[in-house]
CSV table of C-alpha atoms in Angstrom, one decimal:
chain,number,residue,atom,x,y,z
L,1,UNK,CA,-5.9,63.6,-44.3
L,2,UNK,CA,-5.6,67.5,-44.7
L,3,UNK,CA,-1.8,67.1,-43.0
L,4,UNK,CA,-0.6,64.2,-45.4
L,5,UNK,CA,-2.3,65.9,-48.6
L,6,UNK,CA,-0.6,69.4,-47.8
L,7,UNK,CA,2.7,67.3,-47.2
L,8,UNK,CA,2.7,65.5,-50.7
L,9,UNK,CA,1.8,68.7,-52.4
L,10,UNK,CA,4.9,70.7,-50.5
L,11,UNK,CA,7.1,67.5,-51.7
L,12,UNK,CA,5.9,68.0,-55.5
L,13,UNK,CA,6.3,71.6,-55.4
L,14,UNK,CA,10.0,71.0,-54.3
L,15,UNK,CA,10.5,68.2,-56.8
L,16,UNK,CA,9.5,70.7,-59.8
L,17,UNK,CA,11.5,73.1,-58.3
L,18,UNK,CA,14.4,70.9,-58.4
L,19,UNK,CA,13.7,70.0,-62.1
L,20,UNK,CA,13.8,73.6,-63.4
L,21,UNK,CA,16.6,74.0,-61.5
L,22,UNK,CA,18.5,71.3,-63.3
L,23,UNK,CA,17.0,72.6,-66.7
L,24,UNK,CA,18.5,76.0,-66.0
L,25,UNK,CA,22.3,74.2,-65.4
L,26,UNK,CA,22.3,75.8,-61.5
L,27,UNK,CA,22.2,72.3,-60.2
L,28,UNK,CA,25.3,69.8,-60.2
L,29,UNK,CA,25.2,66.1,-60.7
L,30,UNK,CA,25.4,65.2,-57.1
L,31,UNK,CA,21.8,67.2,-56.9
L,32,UNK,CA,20.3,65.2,-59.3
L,33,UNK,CA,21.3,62.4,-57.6
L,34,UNK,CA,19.5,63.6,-54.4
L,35,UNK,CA,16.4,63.8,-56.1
L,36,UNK,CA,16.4,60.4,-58.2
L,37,UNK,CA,18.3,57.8,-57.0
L,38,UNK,CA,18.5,58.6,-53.4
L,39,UNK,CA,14.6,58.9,-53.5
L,40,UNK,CA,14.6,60.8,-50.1
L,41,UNK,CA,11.2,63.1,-50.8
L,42,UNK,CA,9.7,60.6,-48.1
L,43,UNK,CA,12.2,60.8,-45.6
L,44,UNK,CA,13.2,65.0,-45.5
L,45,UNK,CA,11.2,68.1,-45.3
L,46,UNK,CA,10.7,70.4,-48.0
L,47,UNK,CA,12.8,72.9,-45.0
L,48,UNK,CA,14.9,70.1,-45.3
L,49,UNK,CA,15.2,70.3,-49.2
L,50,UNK,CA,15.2,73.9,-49.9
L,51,UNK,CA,18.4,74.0,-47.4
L,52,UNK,CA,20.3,71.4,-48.9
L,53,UNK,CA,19.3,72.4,-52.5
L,54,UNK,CA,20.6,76.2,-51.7
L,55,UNK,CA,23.9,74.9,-50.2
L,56,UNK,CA,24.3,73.0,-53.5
L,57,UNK,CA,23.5,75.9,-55.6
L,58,UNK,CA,26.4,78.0,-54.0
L,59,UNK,CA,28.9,75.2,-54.6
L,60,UNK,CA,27.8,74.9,-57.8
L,61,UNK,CA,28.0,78.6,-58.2
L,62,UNK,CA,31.4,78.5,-57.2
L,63,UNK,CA,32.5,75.7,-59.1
L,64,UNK,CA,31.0,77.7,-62.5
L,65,UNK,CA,32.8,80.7,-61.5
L,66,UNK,CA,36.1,78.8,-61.5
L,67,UNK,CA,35.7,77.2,-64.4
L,68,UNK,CA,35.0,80.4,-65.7
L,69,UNK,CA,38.3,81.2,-64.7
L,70,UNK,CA,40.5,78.5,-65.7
L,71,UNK,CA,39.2,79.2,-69.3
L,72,UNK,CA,40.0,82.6,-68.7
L,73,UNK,CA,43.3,81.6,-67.8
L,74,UNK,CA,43.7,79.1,-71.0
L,75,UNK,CA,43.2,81.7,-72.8
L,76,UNK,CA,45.9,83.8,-72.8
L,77,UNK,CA,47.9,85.0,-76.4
L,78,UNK,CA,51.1,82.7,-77.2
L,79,UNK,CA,52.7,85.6,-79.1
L,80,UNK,CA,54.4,87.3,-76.5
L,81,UNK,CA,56.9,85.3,-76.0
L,82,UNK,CA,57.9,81.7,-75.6
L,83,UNK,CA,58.9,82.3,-71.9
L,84,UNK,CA,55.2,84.2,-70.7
L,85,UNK,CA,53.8,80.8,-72.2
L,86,UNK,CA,55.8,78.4,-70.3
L,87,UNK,CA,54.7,79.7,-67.4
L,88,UNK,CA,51.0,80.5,-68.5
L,89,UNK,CA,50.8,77.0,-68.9
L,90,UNK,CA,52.4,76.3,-65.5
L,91,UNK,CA,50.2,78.5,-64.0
L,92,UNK,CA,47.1,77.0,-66.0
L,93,UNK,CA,47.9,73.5,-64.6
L,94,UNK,CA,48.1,74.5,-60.9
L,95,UNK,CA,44.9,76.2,-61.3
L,96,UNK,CA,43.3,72.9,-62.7
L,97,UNK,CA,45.1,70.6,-59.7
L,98,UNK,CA,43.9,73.5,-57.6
L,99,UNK,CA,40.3,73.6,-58.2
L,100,UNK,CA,40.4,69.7,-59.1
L,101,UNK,CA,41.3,69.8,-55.2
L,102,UNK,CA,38.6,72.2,-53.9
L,103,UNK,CA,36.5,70.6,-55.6
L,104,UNK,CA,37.1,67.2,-54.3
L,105,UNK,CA,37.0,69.2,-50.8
L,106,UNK,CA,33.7,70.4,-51.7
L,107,UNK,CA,31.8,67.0,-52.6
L,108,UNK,CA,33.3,65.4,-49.1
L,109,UNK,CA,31.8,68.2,-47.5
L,110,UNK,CA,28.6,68.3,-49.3
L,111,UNK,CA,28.5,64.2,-49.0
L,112,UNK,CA,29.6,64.7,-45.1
L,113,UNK,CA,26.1,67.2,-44.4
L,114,UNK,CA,23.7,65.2,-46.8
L,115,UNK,CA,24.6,62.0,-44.6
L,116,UNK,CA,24.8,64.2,-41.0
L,117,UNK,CA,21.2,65.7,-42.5
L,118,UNK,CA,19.6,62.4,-43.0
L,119,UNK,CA,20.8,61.1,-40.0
L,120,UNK,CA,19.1,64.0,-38.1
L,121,UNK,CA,15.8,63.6,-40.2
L,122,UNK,CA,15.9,59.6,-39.4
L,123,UNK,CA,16.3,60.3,-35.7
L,124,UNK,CA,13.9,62.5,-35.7
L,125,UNK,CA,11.3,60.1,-37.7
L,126,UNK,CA,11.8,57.5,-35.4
L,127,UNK,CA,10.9,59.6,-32.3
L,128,UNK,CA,7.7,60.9,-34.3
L,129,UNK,CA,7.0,57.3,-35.1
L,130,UNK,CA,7.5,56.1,-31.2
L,131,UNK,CA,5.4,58.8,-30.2
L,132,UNK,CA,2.8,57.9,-32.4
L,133,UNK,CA,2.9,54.1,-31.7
L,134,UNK,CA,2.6,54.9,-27.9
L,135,UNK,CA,-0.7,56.5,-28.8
L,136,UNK,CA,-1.7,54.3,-31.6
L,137,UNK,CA,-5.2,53.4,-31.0
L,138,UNK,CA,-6.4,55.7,-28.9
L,139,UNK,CA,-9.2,58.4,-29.5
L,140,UNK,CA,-8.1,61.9,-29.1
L,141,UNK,CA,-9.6,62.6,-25.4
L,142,UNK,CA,-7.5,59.5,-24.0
L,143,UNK,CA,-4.6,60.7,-25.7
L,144,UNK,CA,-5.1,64.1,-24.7
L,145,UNK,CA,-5.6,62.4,-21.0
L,146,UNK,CA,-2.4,60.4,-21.0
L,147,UNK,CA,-0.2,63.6,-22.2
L,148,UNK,CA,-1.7,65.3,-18.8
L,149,UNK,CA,-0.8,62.1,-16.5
L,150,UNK,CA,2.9,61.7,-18.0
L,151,UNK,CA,3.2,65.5,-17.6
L,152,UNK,CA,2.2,65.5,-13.6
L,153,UNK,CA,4.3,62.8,-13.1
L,154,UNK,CA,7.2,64.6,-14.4
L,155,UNK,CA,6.3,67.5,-12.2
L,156,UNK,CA,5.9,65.4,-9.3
L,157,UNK,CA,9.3,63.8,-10.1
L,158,UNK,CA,10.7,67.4,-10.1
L,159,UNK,CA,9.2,68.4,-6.6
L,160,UNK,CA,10.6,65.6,-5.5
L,161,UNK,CA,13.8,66.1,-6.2
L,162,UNK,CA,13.5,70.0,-5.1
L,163,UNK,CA,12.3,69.0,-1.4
L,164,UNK,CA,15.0,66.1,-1.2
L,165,UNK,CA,17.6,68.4,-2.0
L,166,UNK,CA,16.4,71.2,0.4
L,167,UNK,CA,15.7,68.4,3.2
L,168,UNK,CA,19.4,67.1,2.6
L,169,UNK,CA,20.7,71.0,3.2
L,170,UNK,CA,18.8,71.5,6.4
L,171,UNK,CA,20.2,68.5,7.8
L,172,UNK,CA,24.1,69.2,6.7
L,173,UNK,CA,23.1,72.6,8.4
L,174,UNK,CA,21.8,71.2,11.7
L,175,UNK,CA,24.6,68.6,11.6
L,176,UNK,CA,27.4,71.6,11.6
L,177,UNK,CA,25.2,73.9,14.2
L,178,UNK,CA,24.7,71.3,16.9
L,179,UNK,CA,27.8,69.0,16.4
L,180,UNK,CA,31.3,70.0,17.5
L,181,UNK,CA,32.2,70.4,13.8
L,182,UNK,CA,31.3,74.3,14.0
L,183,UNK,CA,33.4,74.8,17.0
L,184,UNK,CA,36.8,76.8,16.8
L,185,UNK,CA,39.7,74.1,16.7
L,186,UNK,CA,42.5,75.9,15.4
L,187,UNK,CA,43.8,79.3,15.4
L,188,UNK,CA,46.8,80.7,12.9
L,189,UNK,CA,48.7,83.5,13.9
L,190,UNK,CA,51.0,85.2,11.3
L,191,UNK,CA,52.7,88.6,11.2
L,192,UNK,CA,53.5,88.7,15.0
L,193,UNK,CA,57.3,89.8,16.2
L,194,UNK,CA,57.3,91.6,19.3
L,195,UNK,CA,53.5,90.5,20.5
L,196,UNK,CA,53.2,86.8,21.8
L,197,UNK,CA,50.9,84.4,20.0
L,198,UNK,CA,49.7,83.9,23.9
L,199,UNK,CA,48.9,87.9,24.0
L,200,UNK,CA,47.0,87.8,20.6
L,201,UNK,CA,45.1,84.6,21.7
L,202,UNK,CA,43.9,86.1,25.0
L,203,UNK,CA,42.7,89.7,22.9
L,204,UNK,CA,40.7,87.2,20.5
L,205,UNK,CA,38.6,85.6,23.7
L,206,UNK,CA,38.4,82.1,22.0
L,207,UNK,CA,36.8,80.0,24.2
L,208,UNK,CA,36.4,76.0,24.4
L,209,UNK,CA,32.6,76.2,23.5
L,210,UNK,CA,33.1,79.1,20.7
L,211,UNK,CA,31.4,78.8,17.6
L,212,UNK,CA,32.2,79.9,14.0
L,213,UNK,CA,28.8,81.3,13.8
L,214,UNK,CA,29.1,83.2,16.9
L,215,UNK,CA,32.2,84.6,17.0
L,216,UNK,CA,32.7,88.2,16.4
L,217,UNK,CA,35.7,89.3,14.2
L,218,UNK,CA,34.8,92.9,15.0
L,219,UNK,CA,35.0,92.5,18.7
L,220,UNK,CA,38.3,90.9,18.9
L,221,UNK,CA,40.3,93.4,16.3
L,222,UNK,CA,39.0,95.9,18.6
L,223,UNK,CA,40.3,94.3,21.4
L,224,UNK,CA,43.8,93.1,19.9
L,225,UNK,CA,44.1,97.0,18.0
L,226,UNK,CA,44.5,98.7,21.8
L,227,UNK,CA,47.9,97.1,22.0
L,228,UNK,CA,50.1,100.0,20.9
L,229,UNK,CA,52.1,97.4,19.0
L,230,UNK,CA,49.7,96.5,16.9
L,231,UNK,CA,48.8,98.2,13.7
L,232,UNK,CA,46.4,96.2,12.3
L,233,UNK,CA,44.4,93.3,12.1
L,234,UNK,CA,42.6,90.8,9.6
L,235,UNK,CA,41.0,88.0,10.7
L,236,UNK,CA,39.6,85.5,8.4
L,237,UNK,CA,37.3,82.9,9.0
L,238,UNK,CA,37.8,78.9,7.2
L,239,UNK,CA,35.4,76.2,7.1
L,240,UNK,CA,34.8,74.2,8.9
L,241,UNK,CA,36.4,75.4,12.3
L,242,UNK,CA,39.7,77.7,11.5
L,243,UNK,CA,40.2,80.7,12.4
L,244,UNK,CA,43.4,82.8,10.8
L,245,UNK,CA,44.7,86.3,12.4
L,246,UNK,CA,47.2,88.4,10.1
L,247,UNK,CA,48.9,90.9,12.5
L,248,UNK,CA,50.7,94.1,11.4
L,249,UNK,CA,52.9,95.5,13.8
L,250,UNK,CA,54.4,99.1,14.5
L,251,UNK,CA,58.1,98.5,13.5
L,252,UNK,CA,60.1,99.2,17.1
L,253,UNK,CA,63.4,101.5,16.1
L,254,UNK,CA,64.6,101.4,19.5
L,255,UNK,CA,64.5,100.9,22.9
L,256,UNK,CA,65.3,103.7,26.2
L,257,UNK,CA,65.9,102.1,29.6
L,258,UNK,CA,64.0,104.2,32.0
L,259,UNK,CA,64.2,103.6,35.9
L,260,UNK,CA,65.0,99.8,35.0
L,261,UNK,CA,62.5,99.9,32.9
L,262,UNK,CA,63.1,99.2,29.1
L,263,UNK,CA,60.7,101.5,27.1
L,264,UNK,CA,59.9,101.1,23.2
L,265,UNK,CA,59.9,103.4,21.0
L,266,UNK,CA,58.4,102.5,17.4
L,267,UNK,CA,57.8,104.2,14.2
L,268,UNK,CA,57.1,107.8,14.4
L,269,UNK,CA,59.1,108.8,17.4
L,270,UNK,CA,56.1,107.6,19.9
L,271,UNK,CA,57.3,106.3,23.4
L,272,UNK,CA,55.5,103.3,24.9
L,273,UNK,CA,55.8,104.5,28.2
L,274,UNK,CA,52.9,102.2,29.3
L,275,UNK,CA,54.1,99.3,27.8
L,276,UNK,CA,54.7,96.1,29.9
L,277,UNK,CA,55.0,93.3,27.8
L,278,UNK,CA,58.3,91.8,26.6
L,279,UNK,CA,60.4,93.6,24.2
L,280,UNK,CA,63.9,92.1,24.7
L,281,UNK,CA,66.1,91.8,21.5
L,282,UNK,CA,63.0,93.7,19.6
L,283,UNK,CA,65.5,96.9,18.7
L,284,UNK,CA,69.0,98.1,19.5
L,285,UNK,CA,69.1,100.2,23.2
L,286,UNK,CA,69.4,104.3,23.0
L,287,UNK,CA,72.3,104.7,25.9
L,288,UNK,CA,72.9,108.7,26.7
L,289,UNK,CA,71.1,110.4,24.0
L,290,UNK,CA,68.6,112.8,25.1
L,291,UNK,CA,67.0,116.1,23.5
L,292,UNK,CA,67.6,116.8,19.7
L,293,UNK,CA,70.0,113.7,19.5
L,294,UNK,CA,67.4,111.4,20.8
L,295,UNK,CA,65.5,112.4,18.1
L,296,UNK,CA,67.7,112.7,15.0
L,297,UNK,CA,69.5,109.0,16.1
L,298,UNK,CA,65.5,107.6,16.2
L,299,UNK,CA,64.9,109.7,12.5
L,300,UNK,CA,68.2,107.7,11.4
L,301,UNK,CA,67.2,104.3,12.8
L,302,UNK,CA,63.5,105.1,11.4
L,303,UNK,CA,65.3,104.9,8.0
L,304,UNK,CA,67.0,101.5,8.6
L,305,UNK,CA,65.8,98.7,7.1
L,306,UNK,CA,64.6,96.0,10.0
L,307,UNK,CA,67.2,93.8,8.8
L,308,UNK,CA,70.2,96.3,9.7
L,309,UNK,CA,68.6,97.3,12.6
L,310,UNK,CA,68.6,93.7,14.0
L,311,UNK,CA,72.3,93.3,13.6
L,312,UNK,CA,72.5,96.6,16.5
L,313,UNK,CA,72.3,95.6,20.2
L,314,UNK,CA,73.1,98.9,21.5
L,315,UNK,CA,73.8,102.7,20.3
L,316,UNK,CA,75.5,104.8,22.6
L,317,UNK,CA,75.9,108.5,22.1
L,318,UNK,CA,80.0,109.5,22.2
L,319,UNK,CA,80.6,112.8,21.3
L,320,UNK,CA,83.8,114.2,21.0
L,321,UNK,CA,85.4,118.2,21.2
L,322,UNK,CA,85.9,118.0,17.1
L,323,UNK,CA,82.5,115.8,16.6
L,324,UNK,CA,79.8,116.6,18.6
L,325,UNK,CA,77.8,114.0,16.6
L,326,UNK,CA,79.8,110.8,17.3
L,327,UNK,CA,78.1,107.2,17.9
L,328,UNK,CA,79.7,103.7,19.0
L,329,UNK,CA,77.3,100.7,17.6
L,330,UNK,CA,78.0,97.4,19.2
L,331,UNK,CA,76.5,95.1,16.8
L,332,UNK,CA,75.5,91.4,17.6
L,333,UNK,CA,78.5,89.6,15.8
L,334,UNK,CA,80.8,91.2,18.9
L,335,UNK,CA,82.0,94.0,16.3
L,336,UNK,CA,82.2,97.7,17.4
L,337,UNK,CA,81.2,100.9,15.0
L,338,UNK,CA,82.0,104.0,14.8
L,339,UNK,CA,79.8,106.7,13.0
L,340,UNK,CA,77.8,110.2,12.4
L,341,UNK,CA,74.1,110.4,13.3
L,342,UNK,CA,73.8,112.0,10.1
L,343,UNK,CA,75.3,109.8,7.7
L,344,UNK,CA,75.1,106.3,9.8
L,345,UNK,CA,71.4,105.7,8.3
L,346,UNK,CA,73.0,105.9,4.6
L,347,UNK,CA,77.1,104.2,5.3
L,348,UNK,CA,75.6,101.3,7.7
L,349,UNK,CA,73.9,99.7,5.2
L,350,UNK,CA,77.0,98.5,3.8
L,351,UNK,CA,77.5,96.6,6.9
L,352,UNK,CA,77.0,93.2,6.6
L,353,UNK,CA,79.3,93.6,3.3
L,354,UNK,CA,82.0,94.9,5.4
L,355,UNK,CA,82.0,92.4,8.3
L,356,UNK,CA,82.4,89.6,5.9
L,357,UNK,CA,85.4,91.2,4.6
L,358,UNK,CA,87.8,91.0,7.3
L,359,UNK,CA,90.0,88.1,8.2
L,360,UNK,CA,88.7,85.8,10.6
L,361,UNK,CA,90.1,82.2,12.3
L,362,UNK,CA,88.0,79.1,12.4
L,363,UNK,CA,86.2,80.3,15.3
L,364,UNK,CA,84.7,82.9,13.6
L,365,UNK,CA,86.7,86.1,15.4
L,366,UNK,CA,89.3,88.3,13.8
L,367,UNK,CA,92.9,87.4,12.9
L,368,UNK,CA,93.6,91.7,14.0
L,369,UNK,CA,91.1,93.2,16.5
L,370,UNK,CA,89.4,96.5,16.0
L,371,UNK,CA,86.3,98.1,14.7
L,372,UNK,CA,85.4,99.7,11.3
L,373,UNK,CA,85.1,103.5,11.1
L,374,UNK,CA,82.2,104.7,9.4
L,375,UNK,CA,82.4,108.5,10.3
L,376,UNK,CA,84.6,109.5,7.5
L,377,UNK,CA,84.3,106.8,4.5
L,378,UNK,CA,84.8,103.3,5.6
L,379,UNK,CA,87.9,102.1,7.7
L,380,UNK,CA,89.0,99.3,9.4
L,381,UNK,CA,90.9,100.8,12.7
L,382,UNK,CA,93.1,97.7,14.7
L,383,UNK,CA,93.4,98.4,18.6
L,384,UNK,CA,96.0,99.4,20.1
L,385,UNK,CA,97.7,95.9,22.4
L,386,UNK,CA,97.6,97.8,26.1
L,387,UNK,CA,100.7,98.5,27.7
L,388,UNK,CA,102.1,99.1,31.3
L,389,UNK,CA,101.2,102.8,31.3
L,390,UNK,CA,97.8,103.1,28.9
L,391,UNK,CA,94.6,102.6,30.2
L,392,UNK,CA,91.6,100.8,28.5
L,393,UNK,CA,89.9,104.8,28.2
L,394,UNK,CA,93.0,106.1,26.5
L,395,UNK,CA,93.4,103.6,23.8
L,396,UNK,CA,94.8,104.8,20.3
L,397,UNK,CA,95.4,103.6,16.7
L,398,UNK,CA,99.1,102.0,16.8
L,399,UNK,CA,100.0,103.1,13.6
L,400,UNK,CA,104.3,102.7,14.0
L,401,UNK,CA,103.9,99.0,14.1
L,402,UNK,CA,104.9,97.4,10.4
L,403,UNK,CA,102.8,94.5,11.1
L,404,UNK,CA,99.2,96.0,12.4
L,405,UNK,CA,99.9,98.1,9.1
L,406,UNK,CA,100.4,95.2,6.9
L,407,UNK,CA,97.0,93.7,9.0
L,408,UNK,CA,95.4,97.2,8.5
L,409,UNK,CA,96.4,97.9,4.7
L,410,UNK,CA,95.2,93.8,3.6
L,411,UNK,CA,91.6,94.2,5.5
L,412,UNK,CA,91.3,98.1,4.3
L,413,UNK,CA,91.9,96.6,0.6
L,414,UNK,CA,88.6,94.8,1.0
L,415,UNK,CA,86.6,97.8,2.2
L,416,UNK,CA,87.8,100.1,-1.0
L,417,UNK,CA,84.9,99.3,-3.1
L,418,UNK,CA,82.6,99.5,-0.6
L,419,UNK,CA,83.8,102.6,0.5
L,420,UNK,CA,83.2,104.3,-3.2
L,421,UNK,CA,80.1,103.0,-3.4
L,422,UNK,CA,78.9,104.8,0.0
L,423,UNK,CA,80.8,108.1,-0.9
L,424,UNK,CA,79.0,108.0,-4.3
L,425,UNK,CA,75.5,107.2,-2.8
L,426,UNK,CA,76.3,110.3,0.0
C-alpha cells in the first residue's frame, strides 16, 4: 500500500510540474498532448517523465530561440535600398522554409523516442506483470522459496554445461594423444639448394612412431646446424601432424678440385675441406688460381649475385706478360669470357644482356663464333678460322677479313650501350 501511495504521489507531483511548465510557455503543444490526451501517467515513470519532459524543453528552447531569430531577421530597415531588401526578404523566406524543416525534423524525432520510450516501458510492464502473476497467490516465504529453487536450478544448468564442455575437451585430447592423428605424416622442406631433402630428413630423426608432442625442434636444428652448409634453421610445427623446415644456406661462390676431390668454398672465403656430400653444378670451378688470386677471384665472385654466378661453369686463371690479372669464364650457354679479377664482379653483370645480343641461327649458336671481351669495356672478338700453319694455342683476332668485320662491327653495335653503361658504373 506504502509502494502504490508513494507512486501516485510521484505521478501528481510530475503532473503539476508539467502544468506550471505549460503556464510559463517552456512547454510545446506536443507536451501537452503527453500529458492529456495520451493519458500515460499510468504507464511511465516519473524517471520516465522528467526525461522526456526535459528533451521537450530543449526543443522547445530551440524552437523559441529561432523564432526569435526569424523576427530578428524580419526586421531589418527597407530604407537602404531596394536591392538589400530583395534579398532580406530572400533571405527571410529561406530562414522560415529552413526552420519550418527543422522543425518538422524535430517532432519526427521527438514522435520516434516518445513511441521507442513507451514501447520500452510496455515491455517492461509486461515482464513485471508476468513476474508477478507467476507468484500471484503466494505468501511471501513460498515466494521467497521458489526464487531459491529456480535460482539452483540455473546454477545447476550452468555446472552442467561447464563439466560437459571440459569432459568433451579431455576426450578430443585423449582422441589426438592415443590415435595416429598426433603422429608426424608430412614433412615440408623449403630453402634447400645444395643440401638434399634426404640429408635434412635424416638430421631431423623423424621416425614412423614420432609424435607432435614428443618431438624436439631443438634437438634436430642442432643436429641439421653441424652441416657447414647450413646457416640456419626454423622449424615450425602444424596441427594436426605437419611438420615444416625453412633452411638457410651458406651461398657456395665456388668450387676447388683437390686430389679428385671437388672442395666448396662458400661465403666468407671458408673451405669445406671435410665436406662429402654432393656439390656438383652448386658454383663455377676455381682452375689454377692459388695465393692472393685465389682470394681476390673468391672476393669478386662473393660480390656476384647467385643468379650470375649460375650462368659460370668454370673460371680459369690466364695471365698474360701485359695482364697479370687475366681470366677465361666458360659460361653454361657454351660462350667463352674474357675479363680482369678486378673489374669482372662489376662488367659481368651485364652478361645475360650481352649474350642475347648476338646473332644466333635456329639452333640457338652463333651466326660468327667468338667470345665477348670484358677486360677493356665490352667487345665481341670473332675467332680466327684455323689454317694449315696455326695451331689451336696460337689463335688471333682476324681483323683483314671484310666480312668477320662486317660480322664484328653489326654484333659490337648491339654491345654499345651496354658498354657505356658499365664504363659509367666503373
Amino acid at each position: 500500500m506504502d509502494d502504490n501511495k508513494r507512486k501516485n504521489e510521484r505521478k501528481l507531483r510530475a503532473i503539476k510540474r508539467a502544468e506550471k511548465r505549460s503556464n510559463r510557455g517552456l512547454d510545446s503543444t506536443e507536451d501537452n498532448a503527453f500529458n492529456k490526451k495520451n493519458d500515460l501517467s499510468d504507464d511511465l515513470t516519473y524517471d520516465d517523465e522528467e526525461r522526456y519532459k526535459i528533451h521537450r524543453k530543449q526543443d522547445g528552447v530551440e524552437g523559441h530561440q529561432e523564432d526569435r531569430k526569424d523576427k530578428d531577421d524580419t526586421k531589418m530597415p527597407h530604407s537602404i535600398n531596394n536591392k538589400k531588401s530583395d534579398s532580406q526578404t530572400t533571405k527571410t523566406s529561406q530562414n522560415h522554409t529552413e526552420s519550418d524543416s527543422k522543425k518538422q525534423r524535430k517532432e519526427n524525432n521527438n514522435k520516434l523516442s516518445f513511441s521507442s520510450l513507451k514501447n520500452f516501458n510496455s515491455q517492461r510492464k509486461s515482464k513485471k506483470q508476468e513476474k508477478q502473476d507467476k507468484y500471484e497467490g503466494m505468501s511471501l516465504q513460498e515466494k521467497r522459496e521458489q526464487q531459491r529453487i529456480e535460482r539452483r536450478k540455473r546454477q545447476k544448468q550452468i555446472q552442467y554445461t561447464v563439466i560437459t564442455i571440459l569432459v568433451l575437451l579431455i576426450l578430443l585430447f585423449l582422441i589426438y594423444m592415443f590415435t595416429p592423428l598426433s603422429r608426424i605424416a608430412h614433412i615440408n622442406i623449403t630453402g634447400n639448394k645444395n643440401v638434399s631433402n634426404s640429408q635434412i630428413k635424416k638430421a631431423l630423426d623423424i621416425k614412423d612412431n614420432s609424435r607432435m608432442y614428443t618431438y624436439s625442434k631443438k634437438k634436430s636444428i642442432n643436429n641439421l646446424e653441424k652441416n657447414d652448409l647450413i646457416k640456419n634453421v626454423e622449424i615450425d610445427k602444424q596441427l594436426p601432424n605437419i611438420i615444416n623446415v625453412k633452411v638457410t644456406e651458406n651461398e657456395v661462390v665456388g668450387i676447388v678440385k683437390e686430389k679428385n676431390k671437388y672442395v666448396p668454398i662458400i661465403e666468407g672465403n671458408k673451405e669445406l675441406k671435410n665436406y662429402n656430400g654432393d656439390i656438383a653444378g652448386s658454383g663455377p670451378i676455381l682452375d689454377d688460381f692459388k695465393g692472393d688470386d685465389k682470394d681476390n677471384i673468391i672476393k669478386a665472385l662473393s660480390n656476384m649475385s647467385s643468379d650470375i654466378r649460375d650462368m659460370i661453369s668454370e673460371i680459369k686463371y690466364a695471365p698474360e706478360q701485359n695482364n697479370q690479372n687475366r681470366i677465361l669464364l666458360f659460361m653454361k650457354d657454351d660462350m667463352q669470357v674474357v675479363g680482369n679479377i678486378d673489374t669482372i664482379a662489376k662488367k659481368i653483370q651485364y652478361y645475360p644482356q650481352m649474350s642475347q645480343s648476338l646473332s644466333r641461327d635456329d639452333s640457338g649458336n652463333l651466326k660468327t663464333r667468338g667470345y665477348i671481351d670484358l677486360s677493356v669495356g665490352a667487345s665481341f672478338i670473332p675467332y680466327e678460322e684455323n689454317n694449315g700453319s696455326d695451331s689451336k694455342s696460337d689463335q688471333n683476332v682476324r681483323q683483314k677479313s671484310q666480312e668477320e668485320i662486317d660480322a664484328k662491327d653489326e654484333l659490337q653495335s648491339a654491345l654499345n650501350k651496354i658498354n657505356e653503361q658499365s664504363d659509367s658504373n666503373n
